[in-house]
PDB file of C-alpha atoms in Angstrom:
ATOM      1  CA  UNK A 282       9.006 -13.272 -16.091  1.00 61.00           C
ATOM      2  CA  UNK A 283      10.587 -10.819 -14.079  1.00 65.00           C
ATOM      3  CA  UNK A 284       8.312 -12.140 -11.109  1.00 60.00           C
ATOM      4  CA  UNK A 285       9.659 -15.880 -11.703  1.00 69.00           C
ATOM      5  CA  UNK A 286      12.986 -14.467 -11.006  1.00 74.00           C
ATOM      6  CA  UNK A 287      12.045 -12.367  -7.975  1.00 65.00           C
ATOM      7  CA  UNK A 288      10.227 -15.716  -6.677  1.00 68.00           C
ATOM      8  CA  UNK A 289      14.448 -18.038  -6.888  1.00 74.00           C
ATOM      9  CA  UNK A 290      15.530 -14.363  -5.215  1.00 71.00           C
ATOM     10  CA  UNK A 291      13.179 -13.903  -2.308  1.00 69.00           C
ATOM     11  CA  UNK A 292      12.608 -18.165  -1.585  1.00 70.00           C
ATOM     12  CA  UNK A 293      16.845 -18.784  -1.592  1.00 72.00           C
ATOM     13  CA  UNK A 294      17.072 -15.582   0.725  1.00 72.00           C
ATOM     14  CA  UNK A 295      13.809 -16.691   3.362  1.00 73.00           C
ATOM     15  CA  UNK A 296      11.125 -14.646   2.268  1.00 81.00           C
ATOM     16  CA  UNK A 297       7.150 -16.395   2.528  1.00 85.00           C
ATOM     17  CA  UNK A 298       3.386 -14.799   1.973  1.00 86.00           C
ATOM     18  CA  UNK A 299       1.570 -14.808   4.932  1.00 89.00           C
ATOM     19  CA  UNK A 300      -1.849 -15.242   4.917  1.00 89.00           C
ATOM     20  CA  UNK A 301      -4.707 -15.894   2.778  1.00 88.00           C
ATOM     21  CA  UNK A 302      -4.681 -14.825  -1.150  1.00 87.00           C
ATOM     22  CA  UNK A 303      -7.279 -12.627  -2.226  1.00 88.00           C
ATOM     23  CA  UNK A 304     -10.541 -13.951  -4.992  1.00 91.00           C
ATOM     24  CA  UNK A 305     -12.429 -10.188  -4.680  1.00 95.00           C
ATOM     25  CA  UNK A 306     -11.849  -8.225  -8.373  1.00 95.00           C
ATOM     26  CA  UNK A 307     -11.151  -4.911  -7.026  1.00 95.00           C
ATOM     27  CA  UNK A 308      -9.555  -3.515  -4.042  1.00 95.00           C
ATOM     28  CA  UNK A 309      -7.363  -0.678  -2.474  1.00 95.00           C
ATOM     29  CA  UNK A 310      -4.357  -2.321  -0.877  1.00 93.00           C
ATOM     30  CA  UNK A 311      -2.266  -0.227   2.135  1.00 93.00           C
ATOM     31  CA  UNK A 312       1.234  -1.029   2.172  1.00 90.00           C
ATOM     32  CA  UNK A 313       3.609  -0.064   5.331  1.00 87.00           C
ATOM     33  CA  UNK A 314       6.141   0.401   7.101  1.00 83.00           C
ATOM     34  CA  UNK A 315       7.260   2.302   3.424  1.00 77.00           C
ATOM     35  CA  UNK A 316      11.020   2.586   5.247  1.00 74.00           C
ATOM     36  CA  UNK A 317      13.095   1.060   1.716  1.00 70.00           C
ATOM     37  CA  UNK A 318      13.123   1.030  -1.696  1.00 70.00           C
ATOM     38  CA  UNK A 319      13.523  -2.673  -1.543  1.00 70.00           C
ATOM     39  CA  UNK A 320       9.453  -2.909  -0.770  1.00 71.00           C
ATOM     40  CA  UNK A 321       8.882  -2.565  -4.909  1.00 70.00           C
ATOM     41  CA  UNK A 322      10.912  -5.478  -5.690  1.00 70.00           C
ATOM     42  CA  UNK A 323       8.918  -7.186  -2.707  1.00 71.00           C
ATOM     43  CA  UNK A 324       5.596  -5.936  -4.063  1.00 69.00           C
ATOM     44  CA  UNK A 325       6.374  -7.580  -7.063  1.00 73.00           C
ATOM     45  CA  UNK A 326       6.878 -10.826  -6.236  1.00 76.00           C
ATOM     46  CA  UNK A 327       4.150 -10.205  -4.395  1.00 77.00           C
ATOM     47  CA  UNK A 328       1.225  -9.310  -7.747  1.00 77.00           C
ATOM     48  CA  UNK A 329       3.171 -12.551  -9.321  1.00 75.00           C
ATOM     49  CA  UNK A 330       2.979 -14.649  -6.200  1.00 80.00           C
ATOM     50  CA  UNK A 331      -0.508 -13.606  -5.173  1.00 82.00           C
ATOM     51  CA  UNK A 332      -1.605 -13.944  -9.366  1.00 81.00           C
ATOM     52  CA  UNK A 333      -2.887 -10.291  -9.378  1.00 86.00           C
ATOM     53  CA  UNK A 334      -2.273  -7.614 -11.409  1.00 85.00           C
ATOM     54  CA  UNK A 335      -1.714  -4.768  -8.616  1.00 86.00           C
ATOM     55  CA  UNK A 336      -1.235  -0.873  -9.612  1.00 85.00           C
ATOM     56  CA  UNK A 337       0.079   1.806  -7.913  1.00 77.00           C
ATOM     57  CA  UNK A 338       0.269   5.827  -7.989  1.00 71.00           C
ATOM     58  CA  UNK A 339       4.023   7.086  -7.322  1.00 70.00           C
ATOM     59  CA  UNK A 340       4.977  10.374  -7.614  1.00 71.00           C
ATOM     60  CA  UNK A 341       5.353  12.117 -10.485  1.00 76.00           C
ATOM     61  CA  UNK A 342       9.182  13.554 -10.454  1.00 80.00           C
ATOM     62  CA  UNK A 343       9.315   9.899 -10.748  1.00 83.00           C
ATOM     63  CA  UNK A 344       7.750   9.703 -14.686  1.00 84.00           C
ATOM     64  CA  UNK A 345      11.259  11.138 -16.722  1.00 86.00           C
ATOM     65  CA  UNK A 346      11.564  10.899 -20.133  1.00 83.00           C
ATOM     66  CA  UNK A 347      14.133   7.651 -19.649  1.00 85.00           C
ATOM     67  CA  UNK A 348      11.896   6.111 -16.831  1.00 85.00           C
ATOM     68  CA  UNK A 349       8.172   6.897 -17.442  1.00 86.00           C
ATOM     69  CA  UNK A 350       8.404   3.639 -19.859  1.00 85.00           C
ATOM     70  CA  UNK A 351       9.066   1.454 -16.727  1.00 85.00           C
ATOM     71  CA  UNK A 352       7.284   2.265 -13.903  1.00 83.00           C
ATOM     72  CA  UNK A 353       4.162   3.084 -16.620  1.00 82.00           C
ATOM     73  CA  UNK A 354       5.120  -0.900 -17.482  1.00 80.00           C
ATOM     74  CA  UNK A 355       5.087  -1.888 -14.242  1.00 76.00           C
ATOM     75  CA  UNK A 356       2.165  -0.551 -13.369  1.00 78.00           C
ATOM     76  CA  UNK A 357       2.803   2.584 -12.353  1.00 77.00           C
ATOM     77  CA  UNK A 358       0.152   6.050 -12.650  1.00 75.00           C
ATOM     78  CA  UNK A 359       1.578   8.922 -11.358  1.00 75.00           C
ATOM     79  CA  UNK A 360       0.590  11.203  -9.226  1.00 65.00           C
ATOM     80  CA  UNK A 361       1.316  15.285  -9.581  1.00 64.00           C
ATOM     81  CA  UNK A 362       0.523  16.346  -6.447  1.00 54.00           C
ATOM     82  CA  UNK A 363       1.435  20.115  -7.282  1.00 50.00           C
ATOM     83  CA  UNK A 364      -1.633  20.071  -8.625  1.00 51.00           C
ATOM     84  CA  UNK A 365      -4.765  21.358  -7.067  1.00 51.00           C
ATOM     85  CA  UNK A 366      -6.793  17.874  -8.458  1.00 57.00           C
ATOM     86  CA  UNK A 367      -9.013  15.639  -6.170  1.00 75.00           C
ATOM     87  CA  UNK A 368      -7.291  12.678  -6.238  1.00 78.00           C
ATOM     88  CA  UNK A 369      -9.759  10.683  -3.674  1.00 84.00           C
ATOM     89  CA  UNK A 370     -12.585  11.007  -6.291  1.00 82.00           C
ATOM     90  CA  UNK A 371     -10.254  10.130  -9.359  1.00 80.00           C
ATOM     91  CA  UNK A 372      -9.389   6.744  -7.658  1.00 81.00           C
ATOM     92  CA  UNK A 373     -12.917   6.137  -6.492  1.00 83.00           C
ATOM     93  CA  UNK A 374     -13.509   7.213 -10.360  1.00 81.00           C
ATOM     94  CA  UNK A 375     -12.319   4.388 -12.050  1.00 82.00           C
ATOM     95  CA  UNK A 376     -12.668   1.839  -9.933  1.00 86.00           C
ATOM     96  CA  UNK A 377     -15.628   2.007 -10.890  1.00 86.00           C
ATOM     97  CA  UNK A 378     -15.034   2.480 -15.102  1.00 82.00           C
ATOM     98  CA  UNK A 379     -13.171  -1.035 -14.163  1.00 84.00           C
ATOM     99  CA  UNK A 380     -15.471  -4.469 -14.306  1.00 92.00           C
ATOM    100  CA  UNK A 381     -11.496  -5.898 -11.837  1.00 89.00           C
ATOM    101  CA  UNK A 382      -9.234  -3.151 -10.193  1.00 88.00           C
ATOM    102  CA  UNK A 383      -6.484  -3.749  -7.579  1.00 92.00           C
ATOM    103  CA  UNK A 384      -4.197  -0.601  -6.805  1.00 90.00           C
ATOM    104  CA  UNK A 385      -1.574  -0.219  -3.990  1.00 88.00           C
ATOM    105  CA  UNK A 386      -1.260   2.714  -1.821  1.00 88.00           C
ATOM    106  CA  UNK A 387       1.377   3.352   1.079  1.00 88.00           C
ATOM    107  CA  UNK A 388       0.447   5.912   3.222  1.00 90.00           C
ATOM    108  CA  UNK A 389       3.282   6.989   4.648  1.00 87.00           C
ATOM    109  CA  UNK A 390       3.749   8.762   1.726  1.00 82.00           C
ATOM    110  CA  UNK A 391       7.767   8.662   2.626  1.00 82.00           C
ATOM    111  CA  UNK A 392      10.402   6.425   3.577  1.00 79.00           C
ATOM    112  CA  UNK A 393      11.155   8.611   6.176  1.00 87.00           C
ATOM    113  CA  UNK A 394       9.470   8.529   9.815  1.00 88.00           C
ATOM    114  CA  UNK A 395       5.692  10.556   9.752  1.00 89.00           C
ATOM    115  CA  UNK A 396       3.673  10.686  13.615  1.00 87.00           C
ATOM    116  CA  UNK A 397       0.708  10.663  11.294  1.00 88.00           C
ATOM    117  CA  UNK A 398      -1.034   8.548   8.095  1.00 90.00           C
ATOM    118  CA  UNK A 399      -2.496  10.287   5.335  1.00 89.00           C
ATOM    119  CA  UNK A 400      -6.118   9.424   5.047  1.00 90.00           C
ATOM    120  CA  UNK A 401      -7.206   9.523   1.383  1.00 90.00           C
ATOM    121  CA  UNK A 402      -6.539   5.454   1.246  1.00 93.00           C
ATOM    122  CA  UNK A 403      -9.644   5.678   3.424  1.00 95.00           C
ATOM    123  CA  UNK A 404     -11.824   7.704   1.947  1.00 93.00           C
ATOM    124  CA  UNK A 405     -11.196   6.084  -1.408  1.00 92.00           C
ATOM    125  CA  UNK A 406     -11.724   2.559  -0.909  1.00 95.00           C
ATOM    126  CA  UNK A 407     -15.248   4.084   0.793  1.00 95.00           C
ATOM    127  CA  UNK A 408     -16.368   6.715  -1.458  1.00 92.00           C
ATOM    128  CA  UNK A 409     -15.191   3.392  -4.430  1.00 92.00           C
ATOM    129  CA  UNK A 410     -17.311   0.765  -2.142  1.00 95.00           C
ATOM    130  CA  UNK A 411     -14.389  -1.385  -2.749  1.00 96.00           C
ATOM    131  CA  UNK A 412     -12.493  -3.163   0.239  1.00 97.00           C
ATOM    132  CA  UNK A 413      -8.967  -2.182   1.571  1.00 97.00           C
ATOM    133  CA  UNK A 414      -6.038  -5.086   1.667  1.00 96.00           C
ATOM    134  CA  UNK A 415      -3.238  -4.715   4.495  1.00 96.00           C
ATOM    135  CA  UNK A 416       0.464  -5.179   3.144  1.00 93.00           C
ATOM    136  CA  UNK A 417       3.013  -5.324   6.124  1.00 90.00           C
ATOM    137  CA  UNK A 418       6.433  -5.768   5.630  1.00 86.00           C
ATOM    138  CA  UNK A 419       8.133  -7.642   8.610  1.00 87.00           C
ATOM    139  CA  UNK A 420      11.762  -7.825   7.522  1.00 80.00           C
ATOM    140  CA  UNK A 421      12.726  -9.060  11.101  1.00 84.00           C
ATOM    141  CA  UNK A 422      11.203 -11.974  10.218  1.00 86.00           C
ATOM    142  CA  UNK A 423      10.924 -11.772   6.930  1.00 84.00           C
ATOM    143  CA  UNK A 424       7.517 -11.886   6.235  1.00 87.00           C
ATOM    144  CA  UNK A 425       5.266 -10.628   3.650  1.00 87.00           C
ATOM    145  CA  UNK A 426       2.152 -10.282   5.960  1.00 92.00           C
ATOM    146  CA  UNK A 427      -1.580  -9.955   3.910  1.00 94.00           C
ATOM    147  CA  UNK A 428      -4.919  -9.419   5.365  1.00 95.00           C
ATOM    148  CA  UNK A 429      -7.770 -10.807   4.932  1.00 95.00           C
ATOM    149  CA  UNK A 430     -11.003  -7.872   2.865  1.00 96.00           C
ATOM    150  CA  UNK A 431     -11.392  -5.093   4.892  1.00 95.00           C
ATOM    151  CA  UNK A 432     -14.927  -2.998   3.796  1.00 96.00           C
ATOM    152  CA  UNK A 433     -14.500   0.972   5.427  1.00 95.00           C
ATOM    153  CA  UNK A 434     -17.873   1.213   7.373  1.00 94.00           C
ATOM    154  CA  UNK A 435     -17.591   5.191   7.222  1.00 93.00           C
ATOM    155  CA  UNK A 436     -16.759   5.055  11.205  1.00 95.00           C
ATOM    156  CA  UNK A 437     -13.366   6.372  10.692  1.00 94.00           C
ATOM    157  CA  UNK A 438     -12.128   5.080  14.591  1.00 93.00           C
ATOM    158  CA  UNK A 439     -14.082   1.936  14.488  1.00 94.00           C
ATOM    159  CA  UNK A 440     -12.463   0.906  10.412  1.00 95.00           C
ATOM    160  CA  UNK A 441      -9.227   2.056  11.604  1.00 95.00           C
ATOM    161  CA  UNK A 442      -8.437  -0.104  15.168  1.00 95.00           C
ATOM    162  CA  UNK A 443      -7.882  -3.463  13.225  1.00 95.00           C
ATOM    163  CA  UNK A 444      -5.670  -1.439  10.467  1.00 95.00           C
ATOM    164  CA  UNK A 445      -3.803  -0.429  13.899  1.00 95.00           C
ATOM    165  CA  UNK A 446      -3.192  -3.708  14.967  1.00 95.00           C
ATOM    166  CA  UNK A 447      -2.327  -4.926  12.034  1.00 95.00           C
ATOM    167  CA  UNK A 448       0.272  -3.180  12.010  1.00 93.00           C
ATOM    168  CA  UNK A 449       1.722  -3.195  15.678  1.00 93.00           C
ATOM    169  CA  UNK A 450       2.172  -7.073  14.813  1.00 91.00           C
ATOM    170  CA  UNK A 451       4.091  -6.875  12.148  1.00 89.00           C
ATOM    171  CA  UNK A 452       8.704  -6.976  14.650  1.00 83.00           C
ATOM    172  CA  UNK A 453       9.724  -4.010  12.278  1.00 70.00           C
ATOM    173  CA  UNK A 454      10.798  -0.813  14.238  1.00 79.00           C
ATOM    174  CA  UNK A 455       7.654   0.755  14.378  1.00 88.00           C
ATOM    175  CA  UNK A 456       7.253   5.000  12.992  1.00 90.00           C
ATOM    176  CA  UNK A 457       6.542   7.211  15.398  1.00 93.00           C
ATOM    177  CA  UNK A 458       2.474   7.060  13.667  1.00 93.00           C
ATOM    178  CA  UNK A 459       2.491   4.017  15.352  1.00 92.00           C
ATOM    179  CA  UNK A 460       3.981   4.234  17.997  1.00 93.00           C
ATOM    180  CA  UNK A 461       1.935   6.705  19.635  1.00 92.00           C
ATOM    181  CA  UNK A 462      -1.138   4.338  19.409  1.00 94.00           C
ATOM    182  CA  UNK A 463       0.928   1.566  21.181  1.00 93.00           C
ATOM    183  CA  UNK A 464       1.411   4.406  23.722  1.00 92.00           C
ATOM    184  CA  UNK A 465      -2.220   5.491  23.835  1.00 93.00           C
ATOM    185  CA  UNK A 466      -4.437   3.887  21.387  1.00 91.00           C
ATOM    186  CA  UNK A 467      -5.666   6.719  21.005  1.00 92.00           C
ATOM    187  CA  UNK A 468      -6.469   7.295  16.626  1.00 92.00           C
ATOM    188  CA  UNK A 469      -6.390  10.602  15.053  1.00 90.00           C
ATOM    189  CA  UNK A 470      -8.769  12.186  13.244  1.00 87.00           C
ATOM    190  CA  UNK A 471      -8.664  12.977   9.672  1.00 83.00           C
ATOM    191  CA  UNK A 472      -7.415  16.184   8.725  1.00 64.00           C
ATOM    192  CA  UNK A 473      -8.866  16.399   5.331  1.00 52.00           C
ATOM    193  CA  UNK A 474     -11.773  13.281   3.118  1.00 44.00           C
ATOM    194  CA  UNK A 475      -9.735  14.071   0.303  1.00 40.00           C
ATOM    195  CA  UNK A 476      -6.422  15.512   0.351  1.00 45.00           C
ATOM    196  CA  UNK A 477      -3.649  13.568  -0.647  1.00 45.00           C
ATOM    197  CA  UNK A 478      -0.704  14.737  -1.113  1.00 41.00           C
TER     198      UNK A 478
END
């Protein structure tokens, strides 16, 4: 119901989805840039258009008594950032328990500018042996761009090159993490294999 309504709205506004509709049973959907709260309804529309139920991870502060039911109903799982649990392991174990599972994550972690990505998504995909599907919000062209499934190998620098190239192809003004790569060609090494803060 919500998806059908959003489809009419976004088609009316001139939006379109570009790229392959994935057929893999499991994937980690990596979304950028995260620059506005409108990313959320766009994500719900993507889920409807590609016919895949994609869950998402969200900060625990959104799951109040009056709003938690809504976010859970939309596929949300709260992330308790103040706890010392290993989110990478928890997500990988969740993937291993399901035959079909799609989860969305925003590695920028904030709508504000960031100079470095959080790289936990990479290790989630590696540990769970699931591909990454890159999702780019191109506000200038009114396009949501989807990538082919990308499997990581453990060679972080090599695996992340098509990641940076994909997001650099968007017309959206780029955040500092992407501008730095465009200027230097250097992909920062991850600071931790297990931390997603």
